[in-house]
mmCIF file of C-alpha atoms in Angstrom:
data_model
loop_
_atom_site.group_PDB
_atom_site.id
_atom_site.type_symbol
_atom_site.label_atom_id
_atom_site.label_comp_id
_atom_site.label_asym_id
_atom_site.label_seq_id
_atom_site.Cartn_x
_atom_site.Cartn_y
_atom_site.Cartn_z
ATOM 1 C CA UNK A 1 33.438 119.018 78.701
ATOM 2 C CA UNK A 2 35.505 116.288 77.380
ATOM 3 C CA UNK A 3 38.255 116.697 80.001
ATOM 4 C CA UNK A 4 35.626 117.059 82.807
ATOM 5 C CA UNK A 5 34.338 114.079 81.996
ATOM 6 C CA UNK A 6 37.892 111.763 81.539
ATOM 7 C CA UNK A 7 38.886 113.506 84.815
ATOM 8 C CA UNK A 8 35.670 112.413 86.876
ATOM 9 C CA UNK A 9 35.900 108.505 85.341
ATOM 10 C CA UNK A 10 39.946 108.821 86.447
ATOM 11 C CA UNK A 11 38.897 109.829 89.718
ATOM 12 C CA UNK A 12 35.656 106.887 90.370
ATOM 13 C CA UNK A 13 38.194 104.483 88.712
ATOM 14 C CA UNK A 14 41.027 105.794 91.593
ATOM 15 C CA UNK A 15 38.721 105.721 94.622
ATOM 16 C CA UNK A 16 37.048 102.003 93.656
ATOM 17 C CA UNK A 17 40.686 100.573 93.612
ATOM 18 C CA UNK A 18 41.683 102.360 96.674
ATOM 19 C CA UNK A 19 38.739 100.672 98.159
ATOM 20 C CA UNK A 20 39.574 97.254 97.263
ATOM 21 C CA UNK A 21 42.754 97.516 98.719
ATOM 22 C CA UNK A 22 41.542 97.925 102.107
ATOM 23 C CA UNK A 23 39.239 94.863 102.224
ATOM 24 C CA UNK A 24 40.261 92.577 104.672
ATOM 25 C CA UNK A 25 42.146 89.288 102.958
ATOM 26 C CA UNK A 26 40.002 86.146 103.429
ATOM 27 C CA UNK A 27 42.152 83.318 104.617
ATOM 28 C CA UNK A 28 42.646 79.895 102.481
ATOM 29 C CA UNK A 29 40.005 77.530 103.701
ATOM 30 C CA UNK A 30 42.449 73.994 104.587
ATOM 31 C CA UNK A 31 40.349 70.735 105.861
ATOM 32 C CA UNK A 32 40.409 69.624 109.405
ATOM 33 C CA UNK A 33 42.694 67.838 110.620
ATOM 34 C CA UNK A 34 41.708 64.410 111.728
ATOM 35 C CA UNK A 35 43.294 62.692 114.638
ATOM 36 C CA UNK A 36 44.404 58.854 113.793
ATOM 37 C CA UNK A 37 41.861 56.490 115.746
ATOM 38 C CA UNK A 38 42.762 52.660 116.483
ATOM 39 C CA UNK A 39 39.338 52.264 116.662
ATOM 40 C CA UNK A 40 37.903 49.262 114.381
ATOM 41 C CA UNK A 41 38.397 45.684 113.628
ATOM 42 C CA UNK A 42 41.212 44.314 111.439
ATOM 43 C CA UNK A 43 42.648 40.862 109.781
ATOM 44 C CA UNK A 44 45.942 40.154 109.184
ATOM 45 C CA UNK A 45 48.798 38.004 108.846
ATOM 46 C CA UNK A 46 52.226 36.977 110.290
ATOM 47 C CA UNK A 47 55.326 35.252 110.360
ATOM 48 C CA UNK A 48 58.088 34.199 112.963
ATOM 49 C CA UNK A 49 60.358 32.105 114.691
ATOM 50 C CA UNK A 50 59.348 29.638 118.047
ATOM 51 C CA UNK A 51 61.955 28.398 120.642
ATOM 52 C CA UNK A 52 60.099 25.904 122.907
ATOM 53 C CA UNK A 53 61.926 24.847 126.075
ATOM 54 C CA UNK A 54 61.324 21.406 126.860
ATOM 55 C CA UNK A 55 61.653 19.351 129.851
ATOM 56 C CA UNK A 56 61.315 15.541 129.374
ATOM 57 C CA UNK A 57 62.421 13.089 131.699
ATOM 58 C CA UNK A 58 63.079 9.411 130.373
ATOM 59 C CA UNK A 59 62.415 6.169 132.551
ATOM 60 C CA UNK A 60 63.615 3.014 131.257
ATOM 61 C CA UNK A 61 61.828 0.486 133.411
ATOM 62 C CA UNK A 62 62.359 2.045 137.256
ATOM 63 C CA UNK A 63 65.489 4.376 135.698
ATOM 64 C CA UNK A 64 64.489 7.735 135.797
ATOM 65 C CA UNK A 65 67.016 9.763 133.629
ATOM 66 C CA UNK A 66 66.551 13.772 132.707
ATOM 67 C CA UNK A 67 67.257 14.243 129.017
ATOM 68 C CA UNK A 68 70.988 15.134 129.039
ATOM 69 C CA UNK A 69 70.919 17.385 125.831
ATOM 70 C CA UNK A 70 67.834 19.812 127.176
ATOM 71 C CA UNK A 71 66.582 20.190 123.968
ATOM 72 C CA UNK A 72 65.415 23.672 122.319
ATOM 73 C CA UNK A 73 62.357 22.622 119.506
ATOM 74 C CA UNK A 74 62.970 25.534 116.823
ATOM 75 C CA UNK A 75 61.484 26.606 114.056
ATOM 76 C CA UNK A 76 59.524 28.752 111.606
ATOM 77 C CA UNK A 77 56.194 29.748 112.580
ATOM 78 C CA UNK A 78 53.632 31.513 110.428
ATOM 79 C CA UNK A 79 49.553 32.045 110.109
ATOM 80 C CA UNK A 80 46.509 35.108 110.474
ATOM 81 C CA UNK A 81 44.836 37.092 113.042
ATOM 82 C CA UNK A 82 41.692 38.026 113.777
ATOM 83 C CA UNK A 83 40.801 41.581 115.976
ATOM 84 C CA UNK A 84 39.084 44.453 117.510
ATOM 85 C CA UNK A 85 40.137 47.878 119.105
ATOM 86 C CA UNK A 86 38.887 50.251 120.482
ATOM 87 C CA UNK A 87 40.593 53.882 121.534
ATOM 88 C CA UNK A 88 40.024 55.911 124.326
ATOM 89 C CA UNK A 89 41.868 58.855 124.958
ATOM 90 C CA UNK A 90 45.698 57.790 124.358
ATOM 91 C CA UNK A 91 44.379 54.260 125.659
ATOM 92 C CA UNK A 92 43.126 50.833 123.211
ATOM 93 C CA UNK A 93 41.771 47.889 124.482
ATOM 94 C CA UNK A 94 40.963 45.283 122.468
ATOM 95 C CA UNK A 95 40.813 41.745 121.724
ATOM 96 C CA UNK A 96 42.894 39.296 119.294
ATOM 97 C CA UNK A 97 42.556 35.430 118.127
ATOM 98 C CA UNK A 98 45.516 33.810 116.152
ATOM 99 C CA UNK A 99 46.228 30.680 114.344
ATOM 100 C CA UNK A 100 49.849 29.241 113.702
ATOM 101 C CA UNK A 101 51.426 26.769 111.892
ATOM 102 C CA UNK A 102 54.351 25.580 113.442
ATOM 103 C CA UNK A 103 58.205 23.769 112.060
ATOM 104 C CA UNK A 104 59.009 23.678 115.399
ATOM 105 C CA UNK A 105 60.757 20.106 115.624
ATOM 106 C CA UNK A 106 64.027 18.486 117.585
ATOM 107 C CA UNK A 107 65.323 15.203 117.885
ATOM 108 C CA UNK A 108 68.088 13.693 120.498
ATOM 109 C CA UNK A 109 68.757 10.583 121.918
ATOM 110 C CA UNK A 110 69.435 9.290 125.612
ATOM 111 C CA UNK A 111 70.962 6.065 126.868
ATOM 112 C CA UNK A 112 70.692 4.187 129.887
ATOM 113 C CA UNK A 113 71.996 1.255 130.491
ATOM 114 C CA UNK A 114 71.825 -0.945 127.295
ATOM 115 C CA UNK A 115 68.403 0.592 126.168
ATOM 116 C CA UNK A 116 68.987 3.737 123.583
ATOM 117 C CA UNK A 117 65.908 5.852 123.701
ATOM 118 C CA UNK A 118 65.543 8.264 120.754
ATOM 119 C CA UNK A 119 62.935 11.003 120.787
ATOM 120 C CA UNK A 120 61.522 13.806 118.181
ATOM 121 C CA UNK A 121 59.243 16.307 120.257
ATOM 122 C CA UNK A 122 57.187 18.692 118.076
ATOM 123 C CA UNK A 123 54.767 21.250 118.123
ATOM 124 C CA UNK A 124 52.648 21.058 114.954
ATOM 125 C CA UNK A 125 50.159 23.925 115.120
ATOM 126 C CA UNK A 126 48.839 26.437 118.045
ATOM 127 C CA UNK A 127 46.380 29.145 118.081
ATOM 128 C CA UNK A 128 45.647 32.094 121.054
ATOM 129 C CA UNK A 129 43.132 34.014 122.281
ATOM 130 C CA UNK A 130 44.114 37.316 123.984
ATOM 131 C CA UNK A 131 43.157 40.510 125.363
ATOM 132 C CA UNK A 132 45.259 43.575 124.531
ATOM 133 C CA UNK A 133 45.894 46.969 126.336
ATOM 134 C CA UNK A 134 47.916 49.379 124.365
ATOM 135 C CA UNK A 135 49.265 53.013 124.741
ATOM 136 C CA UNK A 136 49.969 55.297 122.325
ATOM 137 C CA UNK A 137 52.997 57.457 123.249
ATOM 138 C CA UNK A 138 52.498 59.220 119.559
ATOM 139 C CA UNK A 139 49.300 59.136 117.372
ATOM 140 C CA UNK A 140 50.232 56.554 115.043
ATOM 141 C CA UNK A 141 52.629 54.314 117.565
ATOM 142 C CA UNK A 142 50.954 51.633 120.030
ATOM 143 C CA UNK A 143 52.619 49.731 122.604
ATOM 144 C CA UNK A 144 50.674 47.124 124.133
ATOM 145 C CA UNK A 145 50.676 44.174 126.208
ATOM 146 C CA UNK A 146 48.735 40.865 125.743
ATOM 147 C CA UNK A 147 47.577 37.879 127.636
ATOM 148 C CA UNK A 148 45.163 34.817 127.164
ATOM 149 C CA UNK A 149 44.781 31.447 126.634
ATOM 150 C CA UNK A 150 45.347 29.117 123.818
ATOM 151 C CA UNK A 151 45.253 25.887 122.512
ATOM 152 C CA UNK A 152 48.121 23.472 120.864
ATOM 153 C CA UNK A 153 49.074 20.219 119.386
ATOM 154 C CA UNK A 154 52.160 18.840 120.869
ATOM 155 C CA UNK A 155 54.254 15.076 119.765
ATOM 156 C CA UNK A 156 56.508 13.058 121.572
ATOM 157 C CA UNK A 157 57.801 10.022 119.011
ATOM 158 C CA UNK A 158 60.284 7.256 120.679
ATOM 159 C CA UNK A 159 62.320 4.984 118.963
ATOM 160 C CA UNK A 160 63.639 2.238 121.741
ATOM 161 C CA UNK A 161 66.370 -0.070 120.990
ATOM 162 C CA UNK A 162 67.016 -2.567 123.791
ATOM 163 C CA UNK A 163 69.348 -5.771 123.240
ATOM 164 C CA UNK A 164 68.989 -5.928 119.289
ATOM 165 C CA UNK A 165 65.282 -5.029 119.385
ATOM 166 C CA UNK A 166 63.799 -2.008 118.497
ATOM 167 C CA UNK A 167 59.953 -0.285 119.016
ATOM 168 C CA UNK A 168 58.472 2.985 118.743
ATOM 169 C CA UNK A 169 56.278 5.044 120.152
ATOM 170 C CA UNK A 170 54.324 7.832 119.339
ATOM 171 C CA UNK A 171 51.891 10.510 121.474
ATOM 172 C CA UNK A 172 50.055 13.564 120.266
ATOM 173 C CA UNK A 173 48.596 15.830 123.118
ATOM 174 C CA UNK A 174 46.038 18.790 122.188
ATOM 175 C CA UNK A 175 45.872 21.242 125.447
ATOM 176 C CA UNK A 176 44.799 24.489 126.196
ATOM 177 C CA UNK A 177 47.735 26.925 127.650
ATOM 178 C CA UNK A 178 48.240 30.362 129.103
ATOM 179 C CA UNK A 179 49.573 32.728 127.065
ATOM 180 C CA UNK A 180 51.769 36.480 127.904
ATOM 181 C CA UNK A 181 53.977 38.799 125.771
ATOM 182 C CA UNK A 182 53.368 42.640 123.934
ATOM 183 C CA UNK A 183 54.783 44.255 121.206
ATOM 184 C CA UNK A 184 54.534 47.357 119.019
ATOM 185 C CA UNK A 185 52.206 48.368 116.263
ATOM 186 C CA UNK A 186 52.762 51.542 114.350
ATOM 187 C CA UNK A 187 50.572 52.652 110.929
ATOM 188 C CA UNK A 188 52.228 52.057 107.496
ATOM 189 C CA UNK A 189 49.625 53.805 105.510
ATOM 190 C CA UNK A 190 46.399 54.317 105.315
ATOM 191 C CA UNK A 191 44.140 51.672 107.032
ATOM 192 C CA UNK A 192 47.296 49.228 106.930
ATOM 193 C CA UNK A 193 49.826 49.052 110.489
ATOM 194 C CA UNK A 194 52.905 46.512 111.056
ATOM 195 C CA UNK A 195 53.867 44.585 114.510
ATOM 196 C CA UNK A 196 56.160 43.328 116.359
ATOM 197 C CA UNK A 197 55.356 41.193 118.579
ATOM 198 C CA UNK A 198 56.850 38.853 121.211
ATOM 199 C CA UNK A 199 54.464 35.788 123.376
ATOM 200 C CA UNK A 200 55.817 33.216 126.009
ATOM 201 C CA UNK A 201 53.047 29.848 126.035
ATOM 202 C CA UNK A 202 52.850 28.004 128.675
ATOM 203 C CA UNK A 203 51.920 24.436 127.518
ATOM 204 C CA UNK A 204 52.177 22.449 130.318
ATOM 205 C CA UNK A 205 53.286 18.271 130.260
ATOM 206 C CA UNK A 206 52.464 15.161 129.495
ATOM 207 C CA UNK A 207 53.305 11.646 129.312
ATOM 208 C CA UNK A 208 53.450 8.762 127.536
ATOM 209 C CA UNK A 209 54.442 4.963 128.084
ATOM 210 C CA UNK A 210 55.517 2.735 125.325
ATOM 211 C CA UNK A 211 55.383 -1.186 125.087
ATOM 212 C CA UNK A 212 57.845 -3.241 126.389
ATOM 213 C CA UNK A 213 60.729 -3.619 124.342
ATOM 214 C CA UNK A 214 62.868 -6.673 125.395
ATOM 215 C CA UNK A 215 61.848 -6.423 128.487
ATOM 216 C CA UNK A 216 62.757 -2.607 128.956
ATOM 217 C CA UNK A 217 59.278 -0.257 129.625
ATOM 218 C CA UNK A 218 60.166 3.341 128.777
ATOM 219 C CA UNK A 219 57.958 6.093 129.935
ATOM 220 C CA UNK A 220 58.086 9.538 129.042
ATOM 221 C CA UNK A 221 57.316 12.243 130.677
ATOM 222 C CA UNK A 222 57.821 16.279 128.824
ATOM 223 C CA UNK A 223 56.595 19.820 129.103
ATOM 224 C CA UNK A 224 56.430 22.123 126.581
ATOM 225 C CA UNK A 225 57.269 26.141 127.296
ATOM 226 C CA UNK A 226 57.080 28.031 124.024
ATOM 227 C CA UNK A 227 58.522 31.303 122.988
ATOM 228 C CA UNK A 228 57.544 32.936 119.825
ATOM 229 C CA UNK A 229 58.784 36.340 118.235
ATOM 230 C CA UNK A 230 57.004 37.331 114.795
ATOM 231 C CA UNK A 231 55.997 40.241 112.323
ATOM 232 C CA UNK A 232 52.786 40.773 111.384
ATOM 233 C CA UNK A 233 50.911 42.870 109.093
ATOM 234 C CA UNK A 234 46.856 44.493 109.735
ATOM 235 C CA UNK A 235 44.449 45.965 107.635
ATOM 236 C CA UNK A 236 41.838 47.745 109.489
ATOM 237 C CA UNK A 237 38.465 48.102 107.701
#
């Protein structure tokens, strides 16, 4: 009886693990997979370098005479930004304000005929407002161009020395400008993505005319055209 009974228990024992063996494997469950979206609004901030080209032309009384050393107003830019995407397909449109403070400065220094004329031009501060289309060749990679307007402080400061005497002049300008450039912007991690960027501004001319100095009236006449190159860094919330 005894052995009847170990042999039956061997054999339910047998058949139960045989029939564990062929239940199907359920799979590891994983979480989805969500795509990366450029969709939101972000702050940010950046820092760069500005080459302005300008164009000034001196007159010394009825002399017109173009400034001889074409001077390049460099310098160290830096400030935040302010924006909003949003992604459709591979596509992101959006929209982007920036403020900059600017080191852009040169000075140089024109005669004609016994009158020295020595100018400092400037650009102080500028900010932009821009639209942006980007396209994003991978998931996490943008490349975009931008475009808009903006508006800037430029300076023009003289320093005249005619005969023995010497003046100054000085002439701050606040305009709006166009604006163009694009860039790249690729994700770091998490909500956080880096930029390059490049912008050409557009800041048009002005002119001032100082007081008579000895007899000598100088009047000055310059345009501003601005290029900027920076690296910025976004947090998207």
């Amino acid at each position: 009886m005894k052995k009847l009974l170990l042999s039956t228990t061997a054999l339910i024992a047998f058949a139960g693990a045989a029939h564990s063996a062929d239940m199907p494997v359920k799979a590891p469950m994983y979480p989805p997979v969500v795509p990366y979206s450029w969709t939101g609004c972000y702050i940010g901030g950046n820092v760069g370098y500005g080459w302005a080209n300008v164009h000034s032309t001196i007159t010394v009384s009825v002399v017109p005479t173009p400034d001889p050393t074409s001077p390049t107003v460099n310098g160290v830019i830096g400030g935040a930004q302010i924006g909003c995407n949003y992604q459709t397909g591979q596509w992101v449109w959006g929209i982007e304000g920036d403020f900059q403070g600017s080191d852009q400065h040169k000075t140089t220094a024109v005669t004609i005929g016994a009158t020295t004329v020595t100018q400092k031009d400037s650009i102080p501060w500028f900010g932009t407002f821009r639209g942006r289309v980007g396209f994003t060749p991978w998931e996490r990679v943008m490349l975009y161009v931008t475009g808009g307007g903006g508006y800037a402080r430029t300076t023009a400061d003289l320093v005249i020395t005619n005969g023995g005497v010497t003046g100054a002049s000085s002439a701050s300008n606040d305009r709006a400008f166009w604006t163009v450039g694009g860039g790249i912007e690729w994700v770091l991690v998490g909500n956080w993505t880096a930029k390059v960027e490049y912008l050409y501004l557009d800041m048009g001319s002005f002119s001032q005319t100082a007081a008579s100095v000895n007899g000598a009236i100088v009047t000055d006449n310059v345009r501003f055209k601005d290029n900027i190159a920076r690296f910025g860094v976004n947090y998207r919330f």
